[in-house]
mmCIF file of C-alpha atoms in Angstrom:
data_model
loop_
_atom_site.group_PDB
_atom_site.id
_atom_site.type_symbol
_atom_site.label_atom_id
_atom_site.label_comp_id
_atom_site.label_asym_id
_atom_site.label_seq_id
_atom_site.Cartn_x
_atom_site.Cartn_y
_atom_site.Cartn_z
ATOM 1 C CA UNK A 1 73.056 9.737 112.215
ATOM 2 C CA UNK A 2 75.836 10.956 115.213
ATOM 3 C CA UNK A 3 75.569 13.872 116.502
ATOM 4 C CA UNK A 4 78.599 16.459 116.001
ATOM 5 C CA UNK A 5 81.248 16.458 118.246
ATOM 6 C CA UNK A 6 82.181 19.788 120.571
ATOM 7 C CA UNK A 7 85.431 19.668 118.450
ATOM 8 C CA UNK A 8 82.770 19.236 115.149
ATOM 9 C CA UNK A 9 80.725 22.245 116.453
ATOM 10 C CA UNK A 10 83.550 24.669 117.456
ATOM 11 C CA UNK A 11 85.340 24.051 113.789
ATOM 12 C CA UNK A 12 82.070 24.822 111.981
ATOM 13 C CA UNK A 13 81.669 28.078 114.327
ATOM 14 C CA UNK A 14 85.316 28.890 113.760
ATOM 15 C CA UNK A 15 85.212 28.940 110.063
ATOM 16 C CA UNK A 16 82.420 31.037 109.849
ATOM 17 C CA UNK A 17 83.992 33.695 111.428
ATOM 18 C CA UNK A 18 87.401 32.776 109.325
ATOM 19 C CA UNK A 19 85.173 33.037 106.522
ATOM 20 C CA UNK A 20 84.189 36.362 107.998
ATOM 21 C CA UNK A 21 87.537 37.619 108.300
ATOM 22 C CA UNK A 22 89.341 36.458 106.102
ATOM 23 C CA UNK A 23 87.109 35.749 103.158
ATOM 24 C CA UNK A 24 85.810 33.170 100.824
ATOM 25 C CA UNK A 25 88.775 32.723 98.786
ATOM 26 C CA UNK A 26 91.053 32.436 101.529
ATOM 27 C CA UNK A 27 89.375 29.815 102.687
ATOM 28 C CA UNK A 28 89.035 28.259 99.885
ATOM 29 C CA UNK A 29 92.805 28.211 99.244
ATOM 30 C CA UNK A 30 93.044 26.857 102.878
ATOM 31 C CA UNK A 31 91.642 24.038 102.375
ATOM 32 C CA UNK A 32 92.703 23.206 98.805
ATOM 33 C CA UNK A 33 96.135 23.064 100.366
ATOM 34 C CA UNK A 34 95.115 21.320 103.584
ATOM 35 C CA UNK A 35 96.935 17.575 103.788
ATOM 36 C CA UNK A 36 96.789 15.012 106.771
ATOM 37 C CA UNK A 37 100.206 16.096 107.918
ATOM 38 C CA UNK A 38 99.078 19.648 108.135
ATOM 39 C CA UNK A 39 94.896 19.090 108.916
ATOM 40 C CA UNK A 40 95.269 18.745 113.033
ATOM 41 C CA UNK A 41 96.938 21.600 113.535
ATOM 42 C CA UNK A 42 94.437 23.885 111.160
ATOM 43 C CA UNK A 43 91.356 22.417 112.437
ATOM 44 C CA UNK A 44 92.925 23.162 115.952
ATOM 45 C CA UNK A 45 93.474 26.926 114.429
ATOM 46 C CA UNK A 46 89.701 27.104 113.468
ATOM 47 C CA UNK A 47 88.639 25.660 117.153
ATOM 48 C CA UNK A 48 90.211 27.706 119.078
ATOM 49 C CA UNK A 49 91.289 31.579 117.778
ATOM 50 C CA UNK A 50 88.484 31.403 115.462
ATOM 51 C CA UNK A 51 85.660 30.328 117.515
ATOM 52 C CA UNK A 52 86.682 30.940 120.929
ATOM 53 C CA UNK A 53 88.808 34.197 120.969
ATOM 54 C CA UNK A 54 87.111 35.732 117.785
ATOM 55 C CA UNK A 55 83.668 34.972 118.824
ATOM 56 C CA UNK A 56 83.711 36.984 122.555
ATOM 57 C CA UNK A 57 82.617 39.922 123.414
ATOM 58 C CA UNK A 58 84.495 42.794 124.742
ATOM 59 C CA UNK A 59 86.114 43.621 121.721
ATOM 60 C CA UNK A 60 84.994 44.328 118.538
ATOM 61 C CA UNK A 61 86.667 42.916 115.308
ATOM 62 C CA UNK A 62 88.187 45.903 114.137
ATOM 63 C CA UNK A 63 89.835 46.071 117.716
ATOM 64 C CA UNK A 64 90.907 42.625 117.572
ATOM 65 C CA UNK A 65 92.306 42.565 114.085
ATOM 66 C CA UNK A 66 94.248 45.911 115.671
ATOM 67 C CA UNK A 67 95.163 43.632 118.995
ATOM 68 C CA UNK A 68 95.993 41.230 116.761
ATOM 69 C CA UNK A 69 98.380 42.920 114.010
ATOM 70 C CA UNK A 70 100.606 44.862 117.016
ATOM 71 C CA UNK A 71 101.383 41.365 118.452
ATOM 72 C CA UNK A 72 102.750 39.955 115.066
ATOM 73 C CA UNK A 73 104.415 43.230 114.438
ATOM 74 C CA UNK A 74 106.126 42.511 117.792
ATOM 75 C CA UNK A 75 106.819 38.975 117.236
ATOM 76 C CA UNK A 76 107.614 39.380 113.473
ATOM 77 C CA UNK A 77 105.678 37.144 111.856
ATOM 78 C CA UNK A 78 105.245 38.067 108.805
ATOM 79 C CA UNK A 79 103.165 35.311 106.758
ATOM 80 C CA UNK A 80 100.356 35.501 109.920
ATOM 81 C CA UNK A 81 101.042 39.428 109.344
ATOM 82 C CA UNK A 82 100.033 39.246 105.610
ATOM 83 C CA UNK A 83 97.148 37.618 106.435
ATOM 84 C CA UNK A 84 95.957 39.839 109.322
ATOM 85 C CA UNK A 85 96.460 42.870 107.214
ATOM 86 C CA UNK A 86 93.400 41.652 104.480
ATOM 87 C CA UNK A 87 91.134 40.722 107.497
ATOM 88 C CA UNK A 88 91.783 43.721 109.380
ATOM 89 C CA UNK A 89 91.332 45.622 106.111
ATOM 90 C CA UNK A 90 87.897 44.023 105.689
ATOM 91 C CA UNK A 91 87.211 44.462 109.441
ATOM 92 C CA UNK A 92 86.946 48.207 108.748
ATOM 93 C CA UNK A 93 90.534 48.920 110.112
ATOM 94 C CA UNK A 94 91.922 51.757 107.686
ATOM 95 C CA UNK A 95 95.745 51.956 105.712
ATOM 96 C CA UNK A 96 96.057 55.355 107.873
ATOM 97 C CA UNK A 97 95.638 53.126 111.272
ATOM 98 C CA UNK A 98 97.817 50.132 109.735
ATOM 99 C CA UNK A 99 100.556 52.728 108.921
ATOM 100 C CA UNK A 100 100.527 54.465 112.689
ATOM 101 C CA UNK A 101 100.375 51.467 114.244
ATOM 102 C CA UNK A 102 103.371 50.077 113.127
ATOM 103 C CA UNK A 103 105.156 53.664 113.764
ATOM 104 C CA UNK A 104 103.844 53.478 117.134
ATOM 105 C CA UNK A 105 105.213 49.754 117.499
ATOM 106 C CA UNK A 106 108.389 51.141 117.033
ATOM 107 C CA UNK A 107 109.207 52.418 120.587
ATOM 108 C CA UNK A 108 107.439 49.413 121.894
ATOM 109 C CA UNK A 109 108.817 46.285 119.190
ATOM 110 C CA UNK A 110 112.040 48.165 117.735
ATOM 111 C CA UNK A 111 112.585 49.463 114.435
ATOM 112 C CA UNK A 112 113.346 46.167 112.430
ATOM 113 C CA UNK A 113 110.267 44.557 113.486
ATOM 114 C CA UNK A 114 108.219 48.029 112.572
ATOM 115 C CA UNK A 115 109.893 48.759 109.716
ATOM 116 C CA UNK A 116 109.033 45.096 108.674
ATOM 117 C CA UNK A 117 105.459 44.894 109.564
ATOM 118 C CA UNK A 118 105.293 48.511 107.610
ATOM 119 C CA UNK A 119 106.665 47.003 104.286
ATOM 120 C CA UNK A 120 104.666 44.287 104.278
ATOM 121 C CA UNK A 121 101.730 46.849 104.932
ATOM 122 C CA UNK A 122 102.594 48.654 102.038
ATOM 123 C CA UNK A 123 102.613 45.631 99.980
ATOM 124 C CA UNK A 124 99.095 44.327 101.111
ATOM 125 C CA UNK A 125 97.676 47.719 100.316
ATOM 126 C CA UNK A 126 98.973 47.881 97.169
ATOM 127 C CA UNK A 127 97.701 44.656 95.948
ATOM 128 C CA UNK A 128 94.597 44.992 97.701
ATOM 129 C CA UNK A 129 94.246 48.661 95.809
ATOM 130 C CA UNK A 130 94.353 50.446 98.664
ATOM 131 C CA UNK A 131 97.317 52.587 98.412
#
């Protein structure tokens, strides 16, 4: 039998934290929709953020799921944003620190992208039941 690759090891470490995060049905949905003209570029997604940045120490996840929604507030991103908001959710971040981080983005990331990043807040929330 081969051993597993670094690239083999790094992807199973990633998704376990993904899985983490994000959830079991995310990831199931991830891979259900997973194709070979889209499967390089995820399985570079798991081996890197998810198993190298996630994994370190220095932060914990709640603080990187906060690091982590103020820079896609400020580069308005909003499908990465959607999904940040249900891990940071489960990562113990709370709707009352979701909604003042976005105001507070707004001196810092102007008010279109705050205002944006708060709808789709608000939206999240909702369907998650937590507003």
């Amino acid at each position: 039998m081969d051993e597993p690759s670094a690239h083999d090891i790094l992807r199973s470490r990633g998704r376990e934290r993904l899985r983490e995060i994000l959830g079991d049905e995310y990831l199931e949905k991830r891979d259900a929709s997973t194709s070979p003209f889209n499967a390089a570029l995820r399985a570079l997604s798991e081996e890197f953020p998810y198993a190298t940045l996630w994994t370190r120490s220095g932060l914990d996840l709640r603080q990187r799921s906060l690091a982590t929604l103020a820079m896609l507030c400020a580069l308005n991103r909003p499908h990465e944003l959607r999904m940040h908001l249900i891990g940071a959710l489960r990562n113990g971040v709370t709707p009352e620190e979701i909604s003042e981080l976005f105001t507070h983005a707004s001196a810092y990331c102007g008010f279109p992208a705050a205002i944006d990043a708060l709808s789709i807040a608000e939206a999240v929330l909702k369907d998650q039941g937590r507003l």
